[in-house]
Every structure is written in C-alpha cells, then in structure tokens.
Coordinates of C-alpha atoms in Angstrom, one line a residue:
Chain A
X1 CA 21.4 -21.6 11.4
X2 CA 23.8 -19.2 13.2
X3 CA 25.0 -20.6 16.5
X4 CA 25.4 -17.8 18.3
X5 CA 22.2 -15.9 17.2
X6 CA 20.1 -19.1 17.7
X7 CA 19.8 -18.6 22.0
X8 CA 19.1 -14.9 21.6
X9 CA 15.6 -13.9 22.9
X10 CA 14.7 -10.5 23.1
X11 CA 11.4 -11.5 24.8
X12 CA 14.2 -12.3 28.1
X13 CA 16.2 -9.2 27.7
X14 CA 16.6 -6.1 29.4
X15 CA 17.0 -4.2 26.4
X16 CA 14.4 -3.1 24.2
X17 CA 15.6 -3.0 20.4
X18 CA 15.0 0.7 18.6
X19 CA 12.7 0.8 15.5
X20 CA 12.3 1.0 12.8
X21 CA 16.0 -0.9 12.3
X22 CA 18.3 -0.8 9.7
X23 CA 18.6 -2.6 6.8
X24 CA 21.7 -4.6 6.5
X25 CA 24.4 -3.1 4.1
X26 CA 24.1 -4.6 0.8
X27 CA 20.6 -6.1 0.9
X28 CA 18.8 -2.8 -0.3
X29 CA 15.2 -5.5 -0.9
X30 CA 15.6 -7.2 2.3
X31 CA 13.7 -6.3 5.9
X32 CA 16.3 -5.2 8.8
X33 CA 18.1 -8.8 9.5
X34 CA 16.6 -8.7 13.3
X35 CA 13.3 -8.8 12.0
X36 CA 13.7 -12.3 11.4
X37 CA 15.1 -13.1 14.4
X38 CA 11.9 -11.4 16.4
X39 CA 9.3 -13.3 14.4
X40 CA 11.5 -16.6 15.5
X41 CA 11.6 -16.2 19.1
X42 CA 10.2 -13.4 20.3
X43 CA 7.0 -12.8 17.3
X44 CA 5.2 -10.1 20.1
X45 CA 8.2 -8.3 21.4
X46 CA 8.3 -4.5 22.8
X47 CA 10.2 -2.0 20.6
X48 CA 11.5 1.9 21.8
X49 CA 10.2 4.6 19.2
X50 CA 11.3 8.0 18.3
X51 CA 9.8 9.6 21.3
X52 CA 10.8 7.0 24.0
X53 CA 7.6 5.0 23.8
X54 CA 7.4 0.8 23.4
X55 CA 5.0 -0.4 22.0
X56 CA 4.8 -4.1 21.1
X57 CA 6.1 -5.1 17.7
X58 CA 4.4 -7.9 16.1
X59 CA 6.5 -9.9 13.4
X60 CA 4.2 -12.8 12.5
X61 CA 2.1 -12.9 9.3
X62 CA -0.7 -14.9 11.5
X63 CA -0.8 -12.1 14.3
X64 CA -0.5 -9.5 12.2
X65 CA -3.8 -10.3 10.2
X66 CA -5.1 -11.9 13.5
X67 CA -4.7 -8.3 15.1
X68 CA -5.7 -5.9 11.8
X69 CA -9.1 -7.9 11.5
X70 CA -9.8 -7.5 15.2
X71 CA -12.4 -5.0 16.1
X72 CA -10.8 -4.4 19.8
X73 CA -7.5 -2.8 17.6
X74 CA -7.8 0.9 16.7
X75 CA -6.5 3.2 14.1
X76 CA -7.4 6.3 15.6
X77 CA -4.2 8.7 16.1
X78 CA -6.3 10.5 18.4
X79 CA -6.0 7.9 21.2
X80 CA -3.8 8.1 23.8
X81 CA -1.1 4.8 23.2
X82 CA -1.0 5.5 19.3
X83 CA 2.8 4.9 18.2
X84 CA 2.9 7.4 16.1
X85 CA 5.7 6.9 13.2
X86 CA 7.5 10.4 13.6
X87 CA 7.2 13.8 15.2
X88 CA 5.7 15.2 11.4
X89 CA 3.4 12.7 10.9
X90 CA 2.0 13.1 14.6
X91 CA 1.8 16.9 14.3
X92 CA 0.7 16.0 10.7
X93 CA -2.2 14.0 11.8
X94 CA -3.7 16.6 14.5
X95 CA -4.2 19.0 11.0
X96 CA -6.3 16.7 8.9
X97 CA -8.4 13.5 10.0
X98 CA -9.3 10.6 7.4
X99 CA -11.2 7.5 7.0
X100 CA -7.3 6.0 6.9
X101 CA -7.3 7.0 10.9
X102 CA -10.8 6.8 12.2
X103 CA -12.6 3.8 13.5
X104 CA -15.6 2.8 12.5
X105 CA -18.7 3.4 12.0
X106 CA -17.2 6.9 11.1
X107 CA -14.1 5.0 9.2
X108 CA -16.9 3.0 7.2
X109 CA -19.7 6.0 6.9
X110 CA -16.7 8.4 4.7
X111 CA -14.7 5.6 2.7
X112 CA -17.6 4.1 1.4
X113 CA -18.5 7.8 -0.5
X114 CA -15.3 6.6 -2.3
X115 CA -15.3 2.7 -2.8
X116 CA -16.9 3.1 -6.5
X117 CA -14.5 4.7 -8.1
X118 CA -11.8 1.9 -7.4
X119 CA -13.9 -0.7 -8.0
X120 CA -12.8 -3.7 -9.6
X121 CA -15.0 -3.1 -13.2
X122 CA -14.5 0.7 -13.3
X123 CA -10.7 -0.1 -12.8
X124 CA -10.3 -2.3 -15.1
X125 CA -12.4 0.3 -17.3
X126 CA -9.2 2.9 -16.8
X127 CA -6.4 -0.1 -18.3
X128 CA -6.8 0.9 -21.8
X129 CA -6.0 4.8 -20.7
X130 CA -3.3 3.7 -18.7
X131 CA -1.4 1.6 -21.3
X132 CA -2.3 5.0 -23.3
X133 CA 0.1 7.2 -20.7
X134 CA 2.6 4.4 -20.0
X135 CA 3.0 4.0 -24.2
X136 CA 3.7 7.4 -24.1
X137 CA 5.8 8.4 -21.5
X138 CA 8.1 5.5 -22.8
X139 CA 8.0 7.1 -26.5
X140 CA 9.6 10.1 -24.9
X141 CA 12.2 8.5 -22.9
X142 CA 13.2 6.8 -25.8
X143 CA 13.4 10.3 -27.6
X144 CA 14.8 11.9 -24.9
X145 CA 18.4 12.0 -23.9
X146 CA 20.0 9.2 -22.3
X147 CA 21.1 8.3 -19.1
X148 CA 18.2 9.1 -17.5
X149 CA 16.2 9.5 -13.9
X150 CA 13.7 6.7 -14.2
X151 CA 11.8 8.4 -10.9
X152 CA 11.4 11.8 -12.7
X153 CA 11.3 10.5 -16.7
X154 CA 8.5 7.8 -15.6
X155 CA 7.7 6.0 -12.5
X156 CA 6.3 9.8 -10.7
X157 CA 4.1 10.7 -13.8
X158 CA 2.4 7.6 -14.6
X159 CA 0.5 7.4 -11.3
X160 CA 0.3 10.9 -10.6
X161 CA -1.4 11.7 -14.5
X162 CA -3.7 8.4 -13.5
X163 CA -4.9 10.0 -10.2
X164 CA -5.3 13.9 -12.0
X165 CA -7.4 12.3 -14.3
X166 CA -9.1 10.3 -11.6
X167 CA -9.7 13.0 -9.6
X168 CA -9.9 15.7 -11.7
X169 CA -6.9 17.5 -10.3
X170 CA -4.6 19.4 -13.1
X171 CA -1.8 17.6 -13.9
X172 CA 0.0 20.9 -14.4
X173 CA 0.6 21.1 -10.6
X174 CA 2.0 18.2 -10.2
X175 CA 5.1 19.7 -8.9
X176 CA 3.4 21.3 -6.4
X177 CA 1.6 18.4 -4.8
X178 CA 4.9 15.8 -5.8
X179 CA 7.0 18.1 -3.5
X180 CA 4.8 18.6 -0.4
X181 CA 3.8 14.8 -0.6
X182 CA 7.4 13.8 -0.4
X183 CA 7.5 15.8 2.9
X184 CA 4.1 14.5 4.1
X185 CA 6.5 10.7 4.0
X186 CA 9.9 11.7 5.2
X187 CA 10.4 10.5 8.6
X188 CA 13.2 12.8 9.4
X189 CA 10.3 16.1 8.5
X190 CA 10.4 18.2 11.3
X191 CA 6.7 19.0 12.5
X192 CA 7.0 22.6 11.6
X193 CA 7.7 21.0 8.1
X194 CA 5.3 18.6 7.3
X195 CA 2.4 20.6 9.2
X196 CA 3.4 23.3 6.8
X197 CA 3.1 20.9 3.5
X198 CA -0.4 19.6 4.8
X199 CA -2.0 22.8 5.5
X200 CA -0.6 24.2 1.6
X201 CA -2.1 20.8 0.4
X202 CA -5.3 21.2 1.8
X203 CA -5.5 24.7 1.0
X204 CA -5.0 23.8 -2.2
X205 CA -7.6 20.9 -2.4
X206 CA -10.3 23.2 -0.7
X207 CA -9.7 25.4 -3.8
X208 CA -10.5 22.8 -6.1
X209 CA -13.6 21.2 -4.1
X210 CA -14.9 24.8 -4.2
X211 CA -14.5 24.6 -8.2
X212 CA -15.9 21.3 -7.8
X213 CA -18.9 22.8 -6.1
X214 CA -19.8 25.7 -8.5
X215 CA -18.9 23.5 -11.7
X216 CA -19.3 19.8 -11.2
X217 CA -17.2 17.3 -13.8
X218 CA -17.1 13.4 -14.3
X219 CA -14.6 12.9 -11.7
X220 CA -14.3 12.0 -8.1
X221 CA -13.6 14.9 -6.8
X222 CA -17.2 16.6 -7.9
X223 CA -18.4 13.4 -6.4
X224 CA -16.5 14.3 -2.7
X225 CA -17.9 17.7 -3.7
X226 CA -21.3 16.6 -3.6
X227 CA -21.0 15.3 -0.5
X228 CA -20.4 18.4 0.6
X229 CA -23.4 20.0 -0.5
X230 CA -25.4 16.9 0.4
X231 CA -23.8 18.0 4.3
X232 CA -22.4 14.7 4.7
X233 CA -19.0 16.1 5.0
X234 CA -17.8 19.5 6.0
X235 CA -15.5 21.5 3.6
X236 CA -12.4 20.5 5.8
X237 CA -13.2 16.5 5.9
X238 CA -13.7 17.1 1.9
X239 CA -10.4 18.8 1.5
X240 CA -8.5 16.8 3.9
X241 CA -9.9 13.1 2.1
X242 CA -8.9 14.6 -1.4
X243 CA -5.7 15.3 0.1
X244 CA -5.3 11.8 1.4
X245 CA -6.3 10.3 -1.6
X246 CA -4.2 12.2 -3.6
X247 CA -1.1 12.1 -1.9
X248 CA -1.3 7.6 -2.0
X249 CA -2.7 7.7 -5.3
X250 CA 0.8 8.5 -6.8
X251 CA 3.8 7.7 -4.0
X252 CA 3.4 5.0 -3.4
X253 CA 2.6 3.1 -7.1
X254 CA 5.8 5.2 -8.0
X255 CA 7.7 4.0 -5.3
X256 CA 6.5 0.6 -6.3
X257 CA 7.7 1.6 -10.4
X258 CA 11.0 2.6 -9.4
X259 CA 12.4 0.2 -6.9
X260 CA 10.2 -3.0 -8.3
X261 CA 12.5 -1.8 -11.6
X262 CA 15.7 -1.9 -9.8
X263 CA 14.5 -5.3 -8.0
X264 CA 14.2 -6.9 -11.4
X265 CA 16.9 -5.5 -12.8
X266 CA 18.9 -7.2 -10.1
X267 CA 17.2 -10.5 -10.5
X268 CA 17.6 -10.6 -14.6
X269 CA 16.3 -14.2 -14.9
X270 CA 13.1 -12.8 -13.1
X271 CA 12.9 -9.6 -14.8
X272 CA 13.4 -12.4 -18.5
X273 CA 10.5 -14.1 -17.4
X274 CA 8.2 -10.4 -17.3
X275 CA 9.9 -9.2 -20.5
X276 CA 9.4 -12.2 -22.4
X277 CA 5.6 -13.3 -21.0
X278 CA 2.7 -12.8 -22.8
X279 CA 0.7 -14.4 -20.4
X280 CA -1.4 -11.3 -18.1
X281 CA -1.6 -14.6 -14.8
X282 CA 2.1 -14.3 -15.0
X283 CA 2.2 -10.3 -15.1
X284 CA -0.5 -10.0 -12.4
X285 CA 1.8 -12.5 -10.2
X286 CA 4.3 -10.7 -10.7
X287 CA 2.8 -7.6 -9.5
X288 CA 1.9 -9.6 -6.9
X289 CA 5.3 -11.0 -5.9
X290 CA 6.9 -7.9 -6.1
X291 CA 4.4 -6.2 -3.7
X292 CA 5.2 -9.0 -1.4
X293 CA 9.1 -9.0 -1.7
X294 CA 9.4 -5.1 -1.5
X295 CA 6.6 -3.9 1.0
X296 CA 6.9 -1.0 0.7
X297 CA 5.0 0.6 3.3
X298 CA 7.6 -0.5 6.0
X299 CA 7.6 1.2 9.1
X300 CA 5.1 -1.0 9.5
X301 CA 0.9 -0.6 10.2
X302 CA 0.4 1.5 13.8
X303 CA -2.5 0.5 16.2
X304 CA -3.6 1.0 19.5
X305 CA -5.6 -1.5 21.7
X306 CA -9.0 -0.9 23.2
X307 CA -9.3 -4.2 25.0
X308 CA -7.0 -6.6 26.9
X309 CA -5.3 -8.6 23.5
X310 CA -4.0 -12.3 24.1
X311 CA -1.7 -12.9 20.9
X312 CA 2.1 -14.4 20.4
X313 CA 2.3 -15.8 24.1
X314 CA 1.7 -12.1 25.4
X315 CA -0.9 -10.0 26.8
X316 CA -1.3 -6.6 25.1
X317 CA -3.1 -4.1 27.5
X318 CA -5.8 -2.3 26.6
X319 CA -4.2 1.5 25.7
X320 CA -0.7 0.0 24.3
X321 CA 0.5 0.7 21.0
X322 CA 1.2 -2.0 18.3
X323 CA 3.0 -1.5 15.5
X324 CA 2.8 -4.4 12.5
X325 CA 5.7 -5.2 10.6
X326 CA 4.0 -6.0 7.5
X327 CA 7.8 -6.2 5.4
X328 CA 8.4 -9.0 7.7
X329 CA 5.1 -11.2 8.0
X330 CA 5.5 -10.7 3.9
X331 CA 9.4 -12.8 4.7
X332 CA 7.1 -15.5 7.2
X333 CA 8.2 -18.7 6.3
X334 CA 5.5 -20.7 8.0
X335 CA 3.5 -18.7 5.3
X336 CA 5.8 -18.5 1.8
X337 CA 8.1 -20.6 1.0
X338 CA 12.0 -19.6 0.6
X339 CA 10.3 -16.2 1.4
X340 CA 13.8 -14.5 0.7
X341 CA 13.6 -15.3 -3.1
X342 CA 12.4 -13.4 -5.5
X343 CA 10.0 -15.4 -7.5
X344 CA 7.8 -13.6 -10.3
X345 CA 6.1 -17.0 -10.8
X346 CA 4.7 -17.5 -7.0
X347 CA 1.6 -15.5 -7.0
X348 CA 1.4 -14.7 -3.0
X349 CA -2.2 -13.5 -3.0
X350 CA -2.1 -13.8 0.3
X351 CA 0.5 -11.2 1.1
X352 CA -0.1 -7.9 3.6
X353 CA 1.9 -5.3 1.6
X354 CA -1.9 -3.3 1.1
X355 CA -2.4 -4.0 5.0
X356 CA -5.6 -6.4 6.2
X357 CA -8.7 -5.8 7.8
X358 CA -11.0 -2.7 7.4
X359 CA -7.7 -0.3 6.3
X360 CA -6.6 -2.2 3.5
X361 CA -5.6 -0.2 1.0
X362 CA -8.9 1.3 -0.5
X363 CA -6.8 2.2 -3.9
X364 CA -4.8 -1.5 -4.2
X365 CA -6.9 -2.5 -7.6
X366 CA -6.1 0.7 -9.3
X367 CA -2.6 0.0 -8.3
X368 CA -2.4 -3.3 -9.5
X369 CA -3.3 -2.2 -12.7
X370 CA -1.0 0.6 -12.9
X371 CA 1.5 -1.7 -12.2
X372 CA 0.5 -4.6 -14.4
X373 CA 0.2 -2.0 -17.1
X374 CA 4.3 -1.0 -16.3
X375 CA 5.7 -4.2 -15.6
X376 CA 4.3 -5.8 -19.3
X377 CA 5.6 -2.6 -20.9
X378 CA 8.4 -1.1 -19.6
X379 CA 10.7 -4.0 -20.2
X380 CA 9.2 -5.2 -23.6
X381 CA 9.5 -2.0 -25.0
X382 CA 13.2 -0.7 -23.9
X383 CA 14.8 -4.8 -23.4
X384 CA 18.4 -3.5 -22.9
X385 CA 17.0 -1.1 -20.0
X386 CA 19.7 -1.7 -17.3
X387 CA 21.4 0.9 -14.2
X388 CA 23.6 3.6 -15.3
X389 CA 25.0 3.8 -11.8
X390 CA 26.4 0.9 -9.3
X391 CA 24.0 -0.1 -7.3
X392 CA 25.9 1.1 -4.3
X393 CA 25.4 4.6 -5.5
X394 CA 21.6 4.5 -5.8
X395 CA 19.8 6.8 -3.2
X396 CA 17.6 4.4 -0.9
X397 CA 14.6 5.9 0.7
X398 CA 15.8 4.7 4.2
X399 CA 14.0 7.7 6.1
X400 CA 10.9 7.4 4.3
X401 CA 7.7 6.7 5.9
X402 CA 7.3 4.1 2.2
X403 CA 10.6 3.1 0.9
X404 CA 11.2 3.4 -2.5
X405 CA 14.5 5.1 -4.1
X406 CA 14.9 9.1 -4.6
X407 CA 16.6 8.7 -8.1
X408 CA 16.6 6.0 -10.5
X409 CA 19.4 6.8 -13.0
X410 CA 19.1 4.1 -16.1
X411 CA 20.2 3.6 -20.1
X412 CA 19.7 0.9 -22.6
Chain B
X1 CA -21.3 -24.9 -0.7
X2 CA -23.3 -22.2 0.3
X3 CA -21.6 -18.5 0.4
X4 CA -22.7 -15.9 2.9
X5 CA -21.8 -12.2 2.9
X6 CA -22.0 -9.6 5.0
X7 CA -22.4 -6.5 3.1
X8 CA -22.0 -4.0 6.5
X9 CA -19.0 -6.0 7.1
X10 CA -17.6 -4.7 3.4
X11 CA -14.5 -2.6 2.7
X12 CA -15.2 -3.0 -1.4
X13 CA -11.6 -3.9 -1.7
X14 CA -12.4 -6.2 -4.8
X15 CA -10.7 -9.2 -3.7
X16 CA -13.1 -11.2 -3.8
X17 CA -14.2 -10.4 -7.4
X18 CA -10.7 -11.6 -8.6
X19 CA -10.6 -14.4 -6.9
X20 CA -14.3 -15.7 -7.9
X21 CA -15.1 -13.4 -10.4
X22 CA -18.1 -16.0 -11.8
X23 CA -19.8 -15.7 -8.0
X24 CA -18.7 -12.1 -6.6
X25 CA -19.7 -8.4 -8.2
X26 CA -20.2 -5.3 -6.4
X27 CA -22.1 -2.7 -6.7
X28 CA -22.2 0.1 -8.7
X29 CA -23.0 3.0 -6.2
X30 CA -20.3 1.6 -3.5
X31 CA -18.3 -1.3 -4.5
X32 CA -20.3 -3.6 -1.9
X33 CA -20.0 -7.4 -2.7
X34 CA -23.1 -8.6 -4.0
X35 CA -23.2 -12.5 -4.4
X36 CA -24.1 -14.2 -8.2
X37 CA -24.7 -16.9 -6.9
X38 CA -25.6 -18.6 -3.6
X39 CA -25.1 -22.3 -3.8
X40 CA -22.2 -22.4 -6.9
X41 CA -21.3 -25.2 -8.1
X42 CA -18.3 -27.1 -6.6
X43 CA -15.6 -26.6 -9.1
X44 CA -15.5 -23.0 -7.9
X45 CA -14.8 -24.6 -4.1
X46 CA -11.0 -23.6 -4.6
X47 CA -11.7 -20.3 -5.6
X48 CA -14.2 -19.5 -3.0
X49 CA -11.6 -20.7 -0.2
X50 CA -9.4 -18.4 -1.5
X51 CA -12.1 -15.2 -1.8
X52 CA -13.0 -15.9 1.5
X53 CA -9.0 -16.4 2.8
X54 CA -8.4 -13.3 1.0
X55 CA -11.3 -10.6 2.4
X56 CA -9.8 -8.2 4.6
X57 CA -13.3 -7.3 6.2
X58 CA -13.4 -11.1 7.2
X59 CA -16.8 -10.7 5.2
X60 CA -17.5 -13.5 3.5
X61 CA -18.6 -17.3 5.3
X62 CA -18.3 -21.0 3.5
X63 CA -20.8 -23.4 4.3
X64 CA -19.0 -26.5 2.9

C-alpha cells in the first residue's frame, strides 16, 4: 500500500477529478491508476465531463450490476441528466434512435425482432464458417508480404465478413462502412463529423432495406425488412437498427482481435498456454479472461436516474447522470482475485465487459465465437507471430469511445 | 431445486444456455429462455447457481 495515497478521499474533496482519465504511461492493458483508488474509498464519487457536467462515477463491480439491473436507471439519451460521452456521440444520438438507448417496453418490443439471429444454437451454427474465413485470411497473410498491419491484414475483416454475411450487407463496401464507423467511436469527432458519418451510414442502410424489401434473402437484414412491411418499424428505425448493428458487429470483435493479440503477446507464458491447448474450456476461458482484462468498451456504461437511488453510501437524485466504469469493476478485487494478472486459465464468467442488465450486449455469443475461433487459430497456425515494432511505438486507441489499437504491425 | 423463469423479463442473451445447457434452450422465433426441465436433478445445482448469477435480465429464480 502507498502511504501517501492511502488517506486520499475524493468523496471529502473539493475537487472533482475529470473523466475519462488517463492511463498510466507504460501500462497500455491497465484502467487509469485512480480508478482504483475511487472504487477503495470513494466507490460513488462525482466526476466533471466534457461539457462541464458531474455526474456520479460508480467504480464497484457490485454497484455497477446493482445499478444496470435496476429498472429506476435509464438509458435513454433523450433525458435531460444523460452524461453523454462526447459532443459527436450526443449530436450522434439526436440523428438515429436504437433499442441500445431506449427504455423499455420500446427497448424490449425492437431488440427482441433481432434476438434469433444471435442465439446461442444458430451461433454456434455459423463456427464452422467462421474457422472457414479465419483459415483463410491467415493463408494469405502467410502469402503475403511480411511485416504486416495485423488490424488491416486480419483482426477488421474477420468480423466485418461474419456480420456481411450475417446481415447480408456486401462485403465489398467494407471500406465505406469501416471508415464512417471509426468516426461514429472517436471521442475527439467533432459533431459536424460524426453526424455527417451517421447520416451517410443510414443512407446507405436505407438503400439496402429497400433492396431487402423488393427482393427478400436468408439474412437478417430481409428479416428487419419485414418488419417494415409488417409496420412494426418505420423505414428510419429499420435503417438506423441495421446501422447499429452493423457498426458493433465488427469494431468492437476487432478491437478485441487486435489488442487481445498484443496482450498475449506480452504475456508469452499466457499466450503458450492458447497456442499449445487443445482443450475448447481453456480457449472459451480465455476469451473470457481477455474480455475481462481488456474491457474494452471503457469510457464506461452512461445512465440517468428516474428515481431517488441509495447505492455506495450516497444518494443519487432522480435526473443525475451515472456513468459505470465497467474496465474497473472488471479490476474489483472483492470480486477476482489478483485482478491485475492476466490469467487465461481463470474463466471470469462473471465479468461486465458486455455490460449487465437489459443492455447487455445483444451480439456477445456471436462474439465469443468469433473470438474463440481466432484465439485457437491465429497462434497455432503462425507460432513465431511476435511485434515488429516496440511496444512504445504502437498506436493506442486512447480517444476511442472502445479502445483497441489503430495499427497492429507484426512478423513471424 | 425448482427453476423459475420469466420469459418477459428475457434479454435472450444465451447465458443461461452455456451455463446449464442440459436445463436452458430458447426459442427459435426470439431467443427467449424456455426451461427443459423444471425440478433437475441436483448435480446441475452448481450450474444453475451460476445461470441464474449470470442473467443479465435478473430472469431466472432458484427454489433450493
């Protein structure tokens, strides 16, 4: 223990930290240090955003699933209170509204014309095509010239082929839609900017619900399609969901590729014990571990309270903002033990990486699989895969709304 | 043990089906949990626990 951070409470201080913080030089995988410190002494503390506002920041695994399961918490952006992450993603959200934001019973009524399609069977149904594209795209990389952008070569087509084909968007845009979803997730996006890449997205995915319409296909897109013609969903909710499901269906697992590569790579008696395993428990625990240790998603989970909340010693009004630092309830050691270790052995069901309560991520099986697929394959087929830059050099997605690095450059 | 679910509660986020894959499905027009079996026997205790730990929707009860 540090002596002279131990006496430090921020609940008892005048000043109200800035988030999100900074990670601490040299721990690229680690949560911002004070993190820690707030989920010791202060786990319901208030936190200055962007535009001045302070909401409460909640630290604590327990109060963080306490407060996403809890039916007096909001997601709606609409709502006056709601910390909104940046300036883009607020002017973002007033273009296109999705399940992802809504409460229910609206939230429940529009994701369940989705839930099939990522359920656990007809996921698991989509493996053997997904070893398919991973066996592939790792045949050309070893073809291909050498050292190499692991991002561009691998970890962005995998997931973004899986979703085309899910979907049933061409994969021969995929530039298109990779570009204008990278905006949609940069923090530092001016509004004029990422209103600009949601409005060419949904244009985009109107287009294709209106081919949808006139020529229906076995993918999920005909089925939001149908929905339209059913008039359960106007042609904007349809374009704007296929939007929303397009642009996490591939950031995100590639964010997870990329940097859960670079993790391992830094931990090489972890990343042994994936290479050499045959065992799928120890694979899917990995996947699992990783989820945990990296959390992506980590400018945390934004909420807004409809009622009066008692949690962490504090009383959160009704109309207040709360923002869930999911990257540090994943690091709670009253929950995961040495939680700063990387351990591919641990399986930490339990972790919040996909979020809790009705929001968890709707796509998290078809994730998992993606990623099961990659982690078993990747490293067995190229076992001297290692970085062709120092680590120092590597491009860190700190201004990203999901973290993640921008370029991956590896050999073997 | 007796399971109960709430199927309006439901996000169909499949946790429960890896967990206790011998006592959860869903179904095939949604992804709603739908329970195999109702009273299973007790060697699936752990697993239930951790179905039940593990629903985000807060959807599924133990009666132990």
């Amino acid at each position: 223990m540090n002596p002279v951070s131990a006496p430090t409470h921020h609940a008892l201080t005048t000043e109200i930290p800035d988030y999100p913080m900074s990670r601490a030089t040299g721990c690229p995988f680690d949560p911002p240090p004070e993190l820690s410190e707030l989920r010791a002494h202060a786990p319901v503390s208030r936190v200055r955003l962007w535009d001045g506002s302070t909401p409460w920041l909640v630290t604590g695994y327990a109060d963080q699933r306490a407060l996403l399961g809890d039916p007096r918490v909001s997601a709606d952006v609409t709502r006056s209170g709601y910390p909104h992450q940046s300036a883009g993603l607020k002017a973002r959200r007033a273009e296109a509204s999705t399940f992802i934001n809504q409460d229910d019973p609206e939230h429940a009524r529009q994701r369940r014309m989705v839930t099939a399609a990522f359920s656990i069977k007809r996921v698991e149904a989509m493996r053997p095509a997904i070893q398919r594209i991973v066996e592939e795209l790792i045949d050309e990389l070893l073809a291909g010239p050498k050292p190499v952008d692991l991002v561009q070569a691998f970890a962005l087509p995998v997931p973004s082929l899986v979703i085309c084909e899910l979907l049933g968007v061409p994969y021969q845009d995929h530039e298109f839609f990779q570009v204008r979803s990278r905006a949609l997730i940069k923090s530092t996006a001016t509004p004029e900017e990422s209103v600009a890449a949601v409005r060419e997205l949904i244009a985009y995915l109107d287009d294709l619900v209106g081919e949808k319409l006139a020529h229906p296909a076995e993918d999920l897109l005909s089925l939001v399609a149908e929905q339209v013609r059913a008039g359960a969903l106007t042609r904007r909710e349809a374009a704007s969901m296929a939007q929303l499901l397009l642009v996490a269906g591939h950031e995100t697992t590639a964010n997870m590729i990329a940097l859960g590569t670079l993790a391992l790579i830094e931990h090489p008696d972890q990343l042994a014990r994936v290479r050499e395993s045959q065992d799928p428990k120890l694979i899917a625990s990995a996947v699992e571990e990783l989820l945990r240790y990296l959390n992506i998603v980590h400018s945390g989970r934004r909420r807004v309270a409809l009622e009066d909340i008692e949690v962490g010693g504090v009383t959160v009004r009704a109309g207040e903002g709360l923002v869930l630092a999911n990257d540090s309830g994943n690091r709670d050691p009253e929950v995961f033990a040495e939680p700063d270790r990387l351990d591919v052995g641990r399986n930490p069901r339990r972790h919040v990486a996909f979020g809790f309560g009705v929001h968890q991520c709707l796509g998290q099986p078809l994730a998992r699989v993606e990623l099961q697929v990659v982690y078993s394959t990747l490293y067995r087929r190229i076992p001297g895969l290692r970085l062709a830059a120092d680590i120092e050099q590597i491009p860190f997605k700190h201004d990203g709304l999901v973290y993640g690095v921008y370029e991956l450059p590896v050999t073997w | 043990m007796k399971v109960i679910i709430d199927q309006d509660k439901c996000v169909a986020s499949g946790q429960c089906v890896l967990a206790a894959p011998e006592v959860f499905d869903q179904r095939e027009e949604d992804g709603i949990v739908v329970l195999l079996a109702e009273n299973p026997p007790q060697d699936a205790a752990e697993s239930l626990r951790e179905a039940a730990a593990l629903c985000p929707a807060l959807a599924i009860a133990l009666e132990e």
